[in-house]
CSV table of C-alpha atoms and ligand atoms in Angstrom, one decimal:
chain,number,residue,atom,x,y,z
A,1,UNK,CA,26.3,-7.0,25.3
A,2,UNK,CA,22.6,-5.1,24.9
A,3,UNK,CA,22.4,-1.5,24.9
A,4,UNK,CA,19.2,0.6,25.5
A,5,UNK,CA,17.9,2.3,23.1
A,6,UNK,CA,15.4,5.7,23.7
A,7,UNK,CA,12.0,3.9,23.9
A,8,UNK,CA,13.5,1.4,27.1
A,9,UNK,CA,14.2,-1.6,24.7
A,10,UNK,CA,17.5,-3.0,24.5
A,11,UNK,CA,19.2,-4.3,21.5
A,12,UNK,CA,22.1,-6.2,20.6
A,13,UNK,CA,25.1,-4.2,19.0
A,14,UNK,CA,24.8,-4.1,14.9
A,15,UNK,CA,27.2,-6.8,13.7
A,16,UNK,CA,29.6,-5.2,11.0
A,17,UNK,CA,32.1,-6.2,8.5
A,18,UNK,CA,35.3,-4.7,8.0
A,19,UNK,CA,36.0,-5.5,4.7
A,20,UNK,CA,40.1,-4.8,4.4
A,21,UNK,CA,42.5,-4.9,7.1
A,22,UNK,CA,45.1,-2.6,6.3
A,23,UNK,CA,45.9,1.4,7.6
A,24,UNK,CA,42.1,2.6,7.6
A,25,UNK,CA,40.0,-0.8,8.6
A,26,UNK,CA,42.6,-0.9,11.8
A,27,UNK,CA,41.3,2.4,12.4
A,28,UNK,CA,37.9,1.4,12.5
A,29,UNK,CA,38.1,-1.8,14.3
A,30,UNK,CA,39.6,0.0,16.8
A,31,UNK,CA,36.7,3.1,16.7
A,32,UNK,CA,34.0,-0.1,16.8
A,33,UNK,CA,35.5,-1.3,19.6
A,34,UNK,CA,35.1,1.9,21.6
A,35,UNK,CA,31.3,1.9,20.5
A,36,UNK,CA,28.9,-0.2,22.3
A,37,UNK,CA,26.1,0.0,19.8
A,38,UNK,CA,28.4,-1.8,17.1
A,39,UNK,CA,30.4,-4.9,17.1
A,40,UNK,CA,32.9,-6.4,14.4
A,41,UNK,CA,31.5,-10.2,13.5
A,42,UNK,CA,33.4,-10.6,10.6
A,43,UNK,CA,36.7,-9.2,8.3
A,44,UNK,CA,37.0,-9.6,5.0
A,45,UNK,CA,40.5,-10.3,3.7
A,46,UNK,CA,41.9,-12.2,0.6
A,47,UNK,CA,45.4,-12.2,2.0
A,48,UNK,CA,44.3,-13.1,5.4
A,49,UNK,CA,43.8,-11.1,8.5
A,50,UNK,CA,47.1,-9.8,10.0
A,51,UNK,CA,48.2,-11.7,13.4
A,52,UNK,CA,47.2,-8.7,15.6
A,53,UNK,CA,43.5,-8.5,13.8
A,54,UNK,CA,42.9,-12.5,14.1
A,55,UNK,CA,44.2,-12.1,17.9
A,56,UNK,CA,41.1,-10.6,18.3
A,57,UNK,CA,39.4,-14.0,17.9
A,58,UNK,CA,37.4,-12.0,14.8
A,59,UNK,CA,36.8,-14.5,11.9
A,60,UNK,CA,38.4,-13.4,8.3
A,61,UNK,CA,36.8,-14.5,5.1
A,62,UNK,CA,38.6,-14.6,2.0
A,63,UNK,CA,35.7,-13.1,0.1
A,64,UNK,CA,32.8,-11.1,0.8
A,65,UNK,CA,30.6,-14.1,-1.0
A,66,UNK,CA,31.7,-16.2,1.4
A,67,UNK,CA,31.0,-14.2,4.5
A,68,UNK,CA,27.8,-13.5,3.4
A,69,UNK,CA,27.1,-17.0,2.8
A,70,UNK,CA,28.2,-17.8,6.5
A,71,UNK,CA,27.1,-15.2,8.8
A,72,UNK,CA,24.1,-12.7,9.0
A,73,UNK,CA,25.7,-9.1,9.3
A,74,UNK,CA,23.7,-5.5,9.6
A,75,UNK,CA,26.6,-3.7,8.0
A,76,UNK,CA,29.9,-3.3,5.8
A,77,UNK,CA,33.0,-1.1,5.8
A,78,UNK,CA,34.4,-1.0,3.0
A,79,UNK,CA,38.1,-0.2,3.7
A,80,UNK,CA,39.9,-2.0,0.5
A,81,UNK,CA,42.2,-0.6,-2.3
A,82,UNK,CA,40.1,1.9,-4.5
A,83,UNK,CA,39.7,-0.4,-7.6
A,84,UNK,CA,37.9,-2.8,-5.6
A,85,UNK,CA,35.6,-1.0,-3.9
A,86,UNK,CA,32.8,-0.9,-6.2
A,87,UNK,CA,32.7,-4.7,-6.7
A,88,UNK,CA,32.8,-5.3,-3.3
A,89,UNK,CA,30.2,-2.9,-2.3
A,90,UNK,CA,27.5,-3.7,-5.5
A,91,UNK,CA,27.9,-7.7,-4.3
A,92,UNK,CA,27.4,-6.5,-0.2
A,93,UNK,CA,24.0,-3.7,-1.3
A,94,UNK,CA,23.0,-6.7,-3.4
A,95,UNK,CA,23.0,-8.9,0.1
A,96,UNK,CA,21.2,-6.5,1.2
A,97,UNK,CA,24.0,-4.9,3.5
A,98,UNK,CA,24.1,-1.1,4.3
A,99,UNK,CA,27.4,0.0,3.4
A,100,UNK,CA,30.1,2.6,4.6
A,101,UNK,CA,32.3,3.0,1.7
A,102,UNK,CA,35.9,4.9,2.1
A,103,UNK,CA,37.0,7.2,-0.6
A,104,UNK,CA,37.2,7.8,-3.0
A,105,UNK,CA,33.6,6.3,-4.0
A,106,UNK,CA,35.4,4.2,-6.3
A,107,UNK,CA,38.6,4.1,-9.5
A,108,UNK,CA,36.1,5.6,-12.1
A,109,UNK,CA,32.7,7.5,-12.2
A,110,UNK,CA,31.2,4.6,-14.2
A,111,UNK,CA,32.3,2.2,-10.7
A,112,UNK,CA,30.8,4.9,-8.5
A,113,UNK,CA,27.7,4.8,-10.7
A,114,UNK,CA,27.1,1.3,-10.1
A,115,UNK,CA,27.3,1.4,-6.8
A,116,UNK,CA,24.4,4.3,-6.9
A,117,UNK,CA,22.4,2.1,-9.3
A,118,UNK,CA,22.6,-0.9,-7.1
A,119,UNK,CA,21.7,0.9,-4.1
A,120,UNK,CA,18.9,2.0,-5.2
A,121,UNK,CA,18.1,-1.1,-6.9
A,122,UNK,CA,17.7,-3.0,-4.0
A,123,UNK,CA,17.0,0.1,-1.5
A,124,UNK,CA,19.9,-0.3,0.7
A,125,UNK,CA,22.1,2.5,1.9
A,126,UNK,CA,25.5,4.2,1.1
A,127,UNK,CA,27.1,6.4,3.8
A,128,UNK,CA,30.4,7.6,2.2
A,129,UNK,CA,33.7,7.7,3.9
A,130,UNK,CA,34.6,11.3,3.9
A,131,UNK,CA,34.7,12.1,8.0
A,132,UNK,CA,35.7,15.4,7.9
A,133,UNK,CA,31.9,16.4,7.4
A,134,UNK,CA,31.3,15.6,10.9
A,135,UNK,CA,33.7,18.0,12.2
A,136,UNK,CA,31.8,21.2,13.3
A,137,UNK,CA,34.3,23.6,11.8
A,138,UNK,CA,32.7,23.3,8.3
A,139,UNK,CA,29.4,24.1,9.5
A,140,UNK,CA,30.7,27.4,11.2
A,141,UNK,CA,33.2,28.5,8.1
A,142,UNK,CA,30.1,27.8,6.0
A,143,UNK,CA,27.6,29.6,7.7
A,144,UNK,CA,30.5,32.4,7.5
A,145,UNK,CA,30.9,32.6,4.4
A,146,UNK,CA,26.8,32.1,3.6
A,147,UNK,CA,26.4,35.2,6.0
A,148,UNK,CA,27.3,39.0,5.0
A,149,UNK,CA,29.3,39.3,7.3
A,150,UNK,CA,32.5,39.9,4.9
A,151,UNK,CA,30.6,40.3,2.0
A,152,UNK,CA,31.1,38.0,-1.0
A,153,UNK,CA,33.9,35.3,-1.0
A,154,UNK,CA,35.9,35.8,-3.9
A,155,UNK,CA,38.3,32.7,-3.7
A,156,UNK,CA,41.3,30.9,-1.3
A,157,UNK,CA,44.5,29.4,-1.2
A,158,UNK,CA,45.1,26.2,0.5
A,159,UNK,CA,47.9,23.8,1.3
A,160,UNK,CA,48.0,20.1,1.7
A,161,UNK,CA,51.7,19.0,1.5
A,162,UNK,CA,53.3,16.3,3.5
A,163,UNK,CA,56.5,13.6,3.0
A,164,UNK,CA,54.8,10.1,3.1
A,165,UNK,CA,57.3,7.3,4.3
A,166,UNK,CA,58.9,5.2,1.9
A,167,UNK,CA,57.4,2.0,3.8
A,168,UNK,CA,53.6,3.6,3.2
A,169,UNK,CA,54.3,2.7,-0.5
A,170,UNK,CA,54.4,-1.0,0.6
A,171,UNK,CA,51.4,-1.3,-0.8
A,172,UNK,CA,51.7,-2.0,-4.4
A,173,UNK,CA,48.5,-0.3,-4.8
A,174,UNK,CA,49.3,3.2,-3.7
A,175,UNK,CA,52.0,3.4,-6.7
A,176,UNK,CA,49.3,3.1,-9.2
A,177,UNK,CA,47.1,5.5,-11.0
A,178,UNK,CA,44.4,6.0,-8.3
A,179,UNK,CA,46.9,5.5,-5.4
A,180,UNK,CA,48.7,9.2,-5.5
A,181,UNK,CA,47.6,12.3,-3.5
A,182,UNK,CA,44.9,13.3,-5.6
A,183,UNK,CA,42.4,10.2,-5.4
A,184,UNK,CA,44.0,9.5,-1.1
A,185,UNK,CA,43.8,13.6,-0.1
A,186,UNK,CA,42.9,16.2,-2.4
A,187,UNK,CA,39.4,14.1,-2.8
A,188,UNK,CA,39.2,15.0,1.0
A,189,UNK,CA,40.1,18.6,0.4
A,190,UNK,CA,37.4,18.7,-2.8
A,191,UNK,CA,34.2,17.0,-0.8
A,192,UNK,CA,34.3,19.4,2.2
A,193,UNK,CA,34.7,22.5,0.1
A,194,UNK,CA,32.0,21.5,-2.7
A,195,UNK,CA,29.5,20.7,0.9
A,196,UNK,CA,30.7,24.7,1.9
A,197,UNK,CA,30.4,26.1,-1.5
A,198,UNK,CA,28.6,24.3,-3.7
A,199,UNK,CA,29.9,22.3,-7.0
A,200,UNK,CA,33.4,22.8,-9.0
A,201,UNK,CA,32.7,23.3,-12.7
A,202,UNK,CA,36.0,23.4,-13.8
A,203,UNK,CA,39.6,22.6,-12.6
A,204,UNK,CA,43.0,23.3,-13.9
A,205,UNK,CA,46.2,21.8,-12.9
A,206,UNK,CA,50.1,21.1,-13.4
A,207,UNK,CA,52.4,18.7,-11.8
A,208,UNK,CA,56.5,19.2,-10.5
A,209,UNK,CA,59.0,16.9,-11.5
A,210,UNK,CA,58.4,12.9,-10.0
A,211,UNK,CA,60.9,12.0,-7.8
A,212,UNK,CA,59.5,8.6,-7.3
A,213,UNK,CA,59.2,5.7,-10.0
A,214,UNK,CA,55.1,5.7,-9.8
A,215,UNK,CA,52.3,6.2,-11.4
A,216,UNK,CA,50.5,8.4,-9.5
A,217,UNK,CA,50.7,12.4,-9.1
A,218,UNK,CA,53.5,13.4,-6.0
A,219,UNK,CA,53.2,17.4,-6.1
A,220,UNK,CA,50.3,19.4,-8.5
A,221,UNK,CA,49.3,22.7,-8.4
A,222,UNK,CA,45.4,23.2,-8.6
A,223,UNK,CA,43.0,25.7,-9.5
A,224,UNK,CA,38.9,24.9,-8.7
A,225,UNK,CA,36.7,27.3,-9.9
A,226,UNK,CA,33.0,26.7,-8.3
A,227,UNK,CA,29.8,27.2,-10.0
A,228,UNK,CA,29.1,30.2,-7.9
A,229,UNK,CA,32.4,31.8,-9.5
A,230,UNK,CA,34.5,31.2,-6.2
A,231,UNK,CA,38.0,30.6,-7.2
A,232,UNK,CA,40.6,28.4,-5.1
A,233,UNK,CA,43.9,27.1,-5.5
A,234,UNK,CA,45.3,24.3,-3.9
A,235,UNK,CA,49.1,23.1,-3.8
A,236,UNK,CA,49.0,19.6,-3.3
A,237,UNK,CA,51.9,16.7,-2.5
A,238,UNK,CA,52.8,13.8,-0.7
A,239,UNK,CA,56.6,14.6,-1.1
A,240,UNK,CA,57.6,17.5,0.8
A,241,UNK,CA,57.2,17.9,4.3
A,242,UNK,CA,55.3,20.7,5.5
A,243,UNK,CA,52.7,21.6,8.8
A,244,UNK,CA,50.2,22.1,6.4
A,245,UNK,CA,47.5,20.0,6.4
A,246,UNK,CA,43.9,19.5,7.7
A,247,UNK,CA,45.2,16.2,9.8
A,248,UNK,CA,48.0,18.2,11.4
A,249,UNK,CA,45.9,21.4,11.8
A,250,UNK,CA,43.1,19.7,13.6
A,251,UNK,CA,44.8,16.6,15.4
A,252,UNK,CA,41.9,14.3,14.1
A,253,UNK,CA,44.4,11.9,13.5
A,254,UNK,CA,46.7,12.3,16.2
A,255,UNK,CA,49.5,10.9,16.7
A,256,UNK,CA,49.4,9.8,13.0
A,257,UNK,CA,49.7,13.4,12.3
A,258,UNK,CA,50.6,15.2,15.9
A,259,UNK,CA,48.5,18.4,15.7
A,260,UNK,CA,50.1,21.3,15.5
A,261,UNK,CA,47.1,24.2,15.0
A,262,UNK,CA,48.7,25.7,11.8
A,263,UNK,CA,46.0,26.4,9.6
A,264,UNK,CA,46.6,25.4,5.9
A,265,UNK,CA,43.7,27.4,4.1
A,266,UNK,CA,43.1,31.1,3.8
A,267,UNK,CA,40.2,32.0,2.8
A,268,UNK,CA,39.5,35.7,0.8
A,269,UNK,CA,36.4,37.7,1.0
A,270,UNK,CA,35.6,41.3,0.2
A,271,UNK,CA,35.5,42.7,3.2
A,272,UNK,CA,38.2,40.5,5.2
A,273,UNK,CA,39.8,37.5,5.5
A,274,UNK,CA,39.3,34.1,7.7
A,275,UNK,CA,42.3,31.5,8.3
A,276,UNK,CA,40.8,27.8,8.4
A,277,UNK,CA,40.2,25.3,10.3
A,278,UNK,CA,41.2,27.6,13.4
A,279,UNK,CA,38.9,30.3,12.3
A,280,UNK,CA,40.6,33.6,12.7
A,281,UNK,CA,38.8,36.2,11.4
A,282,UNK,CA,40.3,39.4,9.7
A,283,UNK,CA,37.8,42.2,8.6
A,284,UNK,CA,37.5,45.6,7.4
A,285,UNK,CA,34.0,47.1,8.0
A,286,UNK,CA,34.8,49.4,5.2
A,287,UNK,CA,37.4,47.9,3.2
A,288,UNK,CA,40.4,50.0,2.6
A,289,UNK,CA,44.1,48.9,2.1
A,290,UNK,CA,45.1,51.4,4.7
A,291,UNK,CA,42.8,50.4,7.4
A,292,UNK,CA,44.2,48.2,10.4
A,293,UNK,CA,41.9,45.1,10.5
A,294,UNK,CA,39.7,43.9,13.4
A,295,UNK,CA,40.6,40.6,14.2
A,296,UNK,CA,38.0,37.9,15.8
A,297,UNK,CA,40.0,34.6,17.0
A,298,UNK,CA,37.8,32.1,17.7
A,299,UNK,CA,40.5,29.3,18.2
A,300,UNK,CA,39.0,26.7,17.4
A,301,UNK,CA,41.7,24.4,17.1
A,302,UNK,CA,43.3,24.3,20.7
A,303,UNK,CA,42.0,20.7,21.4
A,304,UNK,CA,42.7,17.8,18.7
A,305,UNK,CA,39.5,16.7,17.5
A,306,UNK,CA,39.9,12.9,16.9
A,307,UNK,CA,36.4,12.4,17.2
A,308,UNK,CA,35.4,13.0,13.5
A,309,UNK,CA,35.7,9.2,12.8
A,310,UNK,CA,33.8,7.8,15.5
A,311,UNK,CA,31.1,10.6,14.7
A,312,UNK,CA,31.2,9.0,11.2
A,313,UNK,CA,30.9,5.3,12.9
A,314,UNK,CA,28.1,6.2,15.2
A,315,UNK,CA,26.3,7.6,12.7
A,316,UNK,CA,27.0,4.5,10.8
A,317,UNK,CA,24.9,2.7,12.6
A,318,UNK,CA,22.0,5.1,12.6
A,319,UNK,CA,22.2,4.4,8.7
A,320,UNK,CA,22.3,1.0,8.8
A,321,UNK,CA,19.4,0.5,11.7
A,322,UNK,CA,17.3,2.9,8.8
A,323,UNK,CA,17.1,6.1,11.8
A,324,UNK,CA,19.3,8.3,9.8
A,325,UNK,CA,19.8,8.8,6.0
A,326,UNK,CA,23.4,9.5,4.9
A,327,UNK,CA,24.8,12.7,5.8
A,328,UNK,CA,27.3,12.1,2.9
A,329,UNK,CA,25.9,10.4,0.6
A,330,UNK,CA,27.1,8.4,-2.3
A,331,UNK,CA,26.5,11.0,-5.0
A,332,UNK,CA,28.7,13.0,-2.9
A,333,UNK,CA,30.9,10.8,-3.1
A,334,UNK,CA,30.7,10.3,-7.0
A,335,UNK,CA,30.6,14.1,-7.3
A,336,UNK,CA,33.9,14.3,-5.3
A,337,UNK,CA,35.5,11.4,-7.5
A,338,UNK,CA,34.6,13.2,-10.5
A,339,UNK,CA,36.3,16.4,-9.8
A,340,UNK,CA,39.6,14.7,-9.0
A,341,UNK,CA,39.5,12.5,-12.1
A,342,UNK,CA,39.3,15.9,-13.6
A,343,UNK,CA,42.0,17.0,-11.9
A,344,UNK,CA,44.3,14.4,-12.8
A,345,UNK,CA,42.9,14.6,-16.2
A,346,UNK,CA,43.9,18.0,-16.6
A,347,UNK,CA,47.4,17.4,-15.1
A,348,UNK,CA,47.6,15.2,-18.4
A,349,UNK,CA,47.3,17.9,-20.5
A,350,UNK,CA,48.9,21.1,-18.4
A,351,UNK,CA,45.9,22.5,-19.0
A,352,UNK,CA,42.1,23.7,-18.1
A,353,UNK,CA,38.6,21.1,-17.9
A,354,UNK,CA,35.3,21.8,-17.3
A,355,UNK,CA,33.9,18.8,-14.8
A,356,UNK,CA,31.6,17.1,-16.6
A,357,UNK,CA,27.8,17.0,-15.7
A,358,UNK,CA,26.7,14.0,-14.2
A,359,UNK,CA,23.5,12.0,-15.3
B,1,NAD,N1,39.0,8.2,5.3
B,1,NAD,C1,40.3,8.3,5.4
B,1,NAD,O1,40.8,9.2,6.0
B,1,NAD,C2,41.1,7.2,4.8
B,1,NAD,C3,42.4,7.0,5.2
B,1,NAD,C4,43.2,6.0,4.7
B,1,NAD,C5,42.6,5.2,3.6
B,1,NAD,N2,41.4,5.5,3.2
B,1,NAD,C6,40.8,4.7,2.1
B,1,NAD,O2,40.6,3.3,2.6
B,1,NAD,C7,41.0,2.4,1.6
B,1,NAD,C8,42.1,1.5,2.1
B,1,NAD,O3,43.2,2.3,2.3
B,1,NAD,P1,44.4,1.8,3.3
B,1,NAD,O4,45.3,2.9,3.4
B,1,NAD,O5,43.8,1.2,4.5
B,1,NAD,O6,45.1,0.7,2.4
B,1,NAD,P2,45.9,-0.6,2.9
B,1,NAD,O7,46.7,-1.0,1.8
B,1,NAD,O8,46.7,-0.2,4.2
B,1,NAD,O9,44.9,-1.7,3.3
B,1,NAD,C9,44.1,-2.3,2.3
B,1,NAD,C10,43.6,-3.6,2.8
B,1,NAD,O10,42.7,-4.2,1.9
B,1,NAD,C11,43.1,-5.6,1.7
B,1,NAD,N3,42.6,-6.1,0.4
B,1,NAD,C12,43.2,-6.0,-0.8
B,1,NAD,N4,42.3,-6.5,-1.7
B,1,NAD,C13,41.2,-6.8,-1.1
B,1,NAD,C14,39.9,-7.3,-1.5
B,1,NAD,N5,39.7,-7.6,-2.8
B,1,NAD,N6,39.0,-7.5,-0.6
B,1,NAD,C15,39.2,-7.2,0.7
B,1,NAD,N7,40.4,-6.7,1.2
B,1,NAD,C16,41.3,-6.5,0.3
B,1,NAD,C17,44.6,-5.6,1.9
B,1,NAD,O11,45.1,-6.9,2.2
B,1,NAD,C18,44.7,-4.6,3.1
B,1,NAD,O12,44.5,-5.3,4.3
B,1,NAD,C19,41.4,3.2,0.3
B,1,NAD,O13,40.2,3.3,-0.5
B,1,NAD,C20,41.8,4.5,0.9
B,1,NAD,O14,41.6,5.6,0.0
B,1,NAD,C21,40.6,6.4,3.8
C-alpha cells in the first residue's frame, strides 16, 4: 500500500525489521501493523519466529547478517535481550540501517559507546527505546517545575513496585545481571527524570533480602541526587505487588498493566507540592505549615494513554526517512545506562557513587 505524503507524492511504507520476537517486538509488530507508513518485511530470530509471528507470512532470519544479505530494509528494531543489543545494532548502523534500540542502550557503557561510535561512523541514526518521552505529561511537570510557580524543587519520592509472574522469568535472560528491575524499569524511571531535570551525579542505594534464586536486584531502595542539587528517592522492586507504577498510573500498557490513576511520585517544592503523572497541584502562596493549601487538579490521567509507543513508532519512521532527528537519542540512552550501572554498583557496596563523567 502507498501513502501520501505532504508534497502530493506517495510512497511505499518503510520496510522494518523486528529484530527479537519475544514480549516487546510483539508489541511493536502489532503498533506497525496499525501504522500505514511502516511495514514489517523481515524478523530476526535465532530461535525461530513463534507460530503466531510466522502466521503472519513475515520471513525470520536467523541472523541479522543474513537478513541483510537477503532483503533491502529502511529500518531496525532492536527488541533482543540487553547483552545483545549492541552487536546487533553496530552490524545493522554498519549496513547502513537506522535503528530503534530498546533499553537499556546496551549491558555496559563501553557496548553503548560503540554503538555511538558506529553511528556516527557511518552517519546513520539511533532513536532510543525509552517511550515514555512522548507522553505529554513530562513536558507539562517540566515546564512546572522550570516555572516559579512553586518556587525551587527541592526533591521527590517515587514508587515503582510490582510482583512479576513467575512464568515472566522464562526467559533465562531476565535472571541474570542486567535482567533485574534496575536495567528493565528503574532505567525508565532514570531517563524521563534526567530529560525533566537534568543529569544525576550521584546515586546511593541498598537492596532487601532475595527471595528468588537470581542474579539480578528484586527490591532496592534509591537515592538520585541531580546536578542541580535536586534530591529523589525511589523504592524500587519487581516482588511486591503494589498500584504504584507509571504503567498502572497511566494505562500506557493497558491491559498488561490495567490503569488505575494512582500516581506513584510526589514531587516537593518550596512553595507546594505536585502528585505525578496525574498532576495535582498543592500550593501555598506563602508557605506556612498552618495554611490550608490551594489545590489545582488537572487530572490528567482519566483516559489511558496507550499511545506513547506508537508516538515512538511514527516517529520512527520520521528518523529513519532523515525528516526528524532523535528525540531520544543514543547518548540519552548511554547517559541513562550509566546511572543504573551506578545504581547497581552501589547496591554492591551499601553505599554512595558519584556517576561517572562520560567522554
Ligand atoms: N520499552 C519497553 O517498555 C520495554 C518493555 C519490555 C522489554 N524491553 C526491552 O526489550 C528487550 C527485549 O525484552 P523482552 O521482554 O521482549 O524479552 P523476551 O525474552 O520476551 O524476548 C527476547 C526475544 O529476543 C530473541 N533473541 C534472543 N537472542 C537473540 C539474538 N541474538 N538476536 C535476535 N533475537 C534474539 C528471543 O528468542 C526472544 O524472541 C530488552 O532489551 C528489554 O529491556 C523494553
Amino acid at each position: 500500500m502507498a501513502i501520501d505524503t505532504n508534497d502530493g507524492q506517495t510512497q511505499a511504507p518503510l520496510k522494518v525489521a523486528v529484530i527479537g520476537t519475544g514480549l516487546i517486538g510483539r508489541k511493536h509488530i502489532g503498533l506497525i501493523a496499525e501504522n500505514p507508513k511502516l511495514v514489517v518485511a523481515a524478523t530476526v530470530n535465532p530461535n525461530g519466529a513463534p507460530a503466531d509471528i510466522a502466521a503472519l507470512g513475515i520471513p525470520n532470519f536467523s541472523s541479522c547478517e543474513e537478513m541483510v544479505r537477503t532483503i533491502e530494509i529502511g529500518g531496525a528494531i532492536v527488541a533482543s535481550p540487553n547483552e545483545t543489543h549492541a552487536d546487533i545494532a553496530v552490524e545493522l548502523i554498519r549496513a547502513g540501517i537506522p535503528v530503534l534500540v530498546e533499553k537499556p542502550i546496551a549491558g555496559t557503557v563501553e557496548q553503548g559507546q560503540r554503538i555511538i561510535a558506529a553511528a556516527q561512523e557511518h552517519d546513520v541514526p539511533v532513536l532510543m527505546g525509552h517511550h515514555r518521552r512522548y507522553n505529554p505529561i513530562l513536558a507539562e511537570m517540566k515546564e512546572i517545575a522550570h516555572s516559579d510557580r512553586l518556587g525551587a524543587l527541592v526533591g521527590f519520592s517515587g514508587v515503582w513496585s510490582v510482583y512479576k509472574p513467575d512464568p515472566y522469568y522464562g526467559a533465562a535472560w531476565r535472571t541474570g545481571a542486567t535482567g533485574g528491575p534496575i536495567m528493565i524499569n528503574l532505567i525508565h524511571e532514570i531517563d524521563y527524570l534526567q530529560a525533566m531535570f537534568g543529569r544525576i551525579a550521584s546515586v546511593g542505594a541498598m537492596q532487601a533480602p532475595k527471595r528468588r534464586v537470581h542474579s539480578s536486584e528484586e527490591a532496592v531502595g534509591v537515592l538520585l541526587r541531580f546536578e542541580q542539587g535536586i534530591i529523589g528517592t525511589v523504592i524500587l522492586s519487581d516482588s511486591a505487588a503494589s498500584p504504584w507504577t507509571w504503567e498502572q498510573a497511566t494505562g500506557e500498557n493497558d491491559p498488561t498493566f490495567p490503569q488505575n490513576r494512582q500516581n506513584p511520585y510526589r514531587f516537593l517544592f518550596e512553595r507546594g507540592a505536585v502528585e505525578f503523572p496525574g498532576l495535582k497541584i498543592w500550593s501555598q502562596p506563602e508557605p506556612d505549615w498552618s495554611a490550608l493549601f490551594e489545590i489545582e487538579d488537572r487530572n490528567r490521567l482519566v483516559e489511558p494513554m496507550r499511545d506513547a509507543f506508537a508516538r515512538q513508532i511514527d516517529h520512527f519512521h520520521d528518523v529513519a526517512r532523515g525528516t526528524a532527528a532523535p528525540i531520544v537519542t543514543a547518548r540519552d540512552g548511554l547517559e541513562a545506562l550509566n546511572a543504573a550501572i551506578t545504581v547497581r554498583q552501589a547496591i554492591a557496596g551499601n553505599g554512595f557513587l558519584d556517576v561517572p563523567p562520560l567522554g
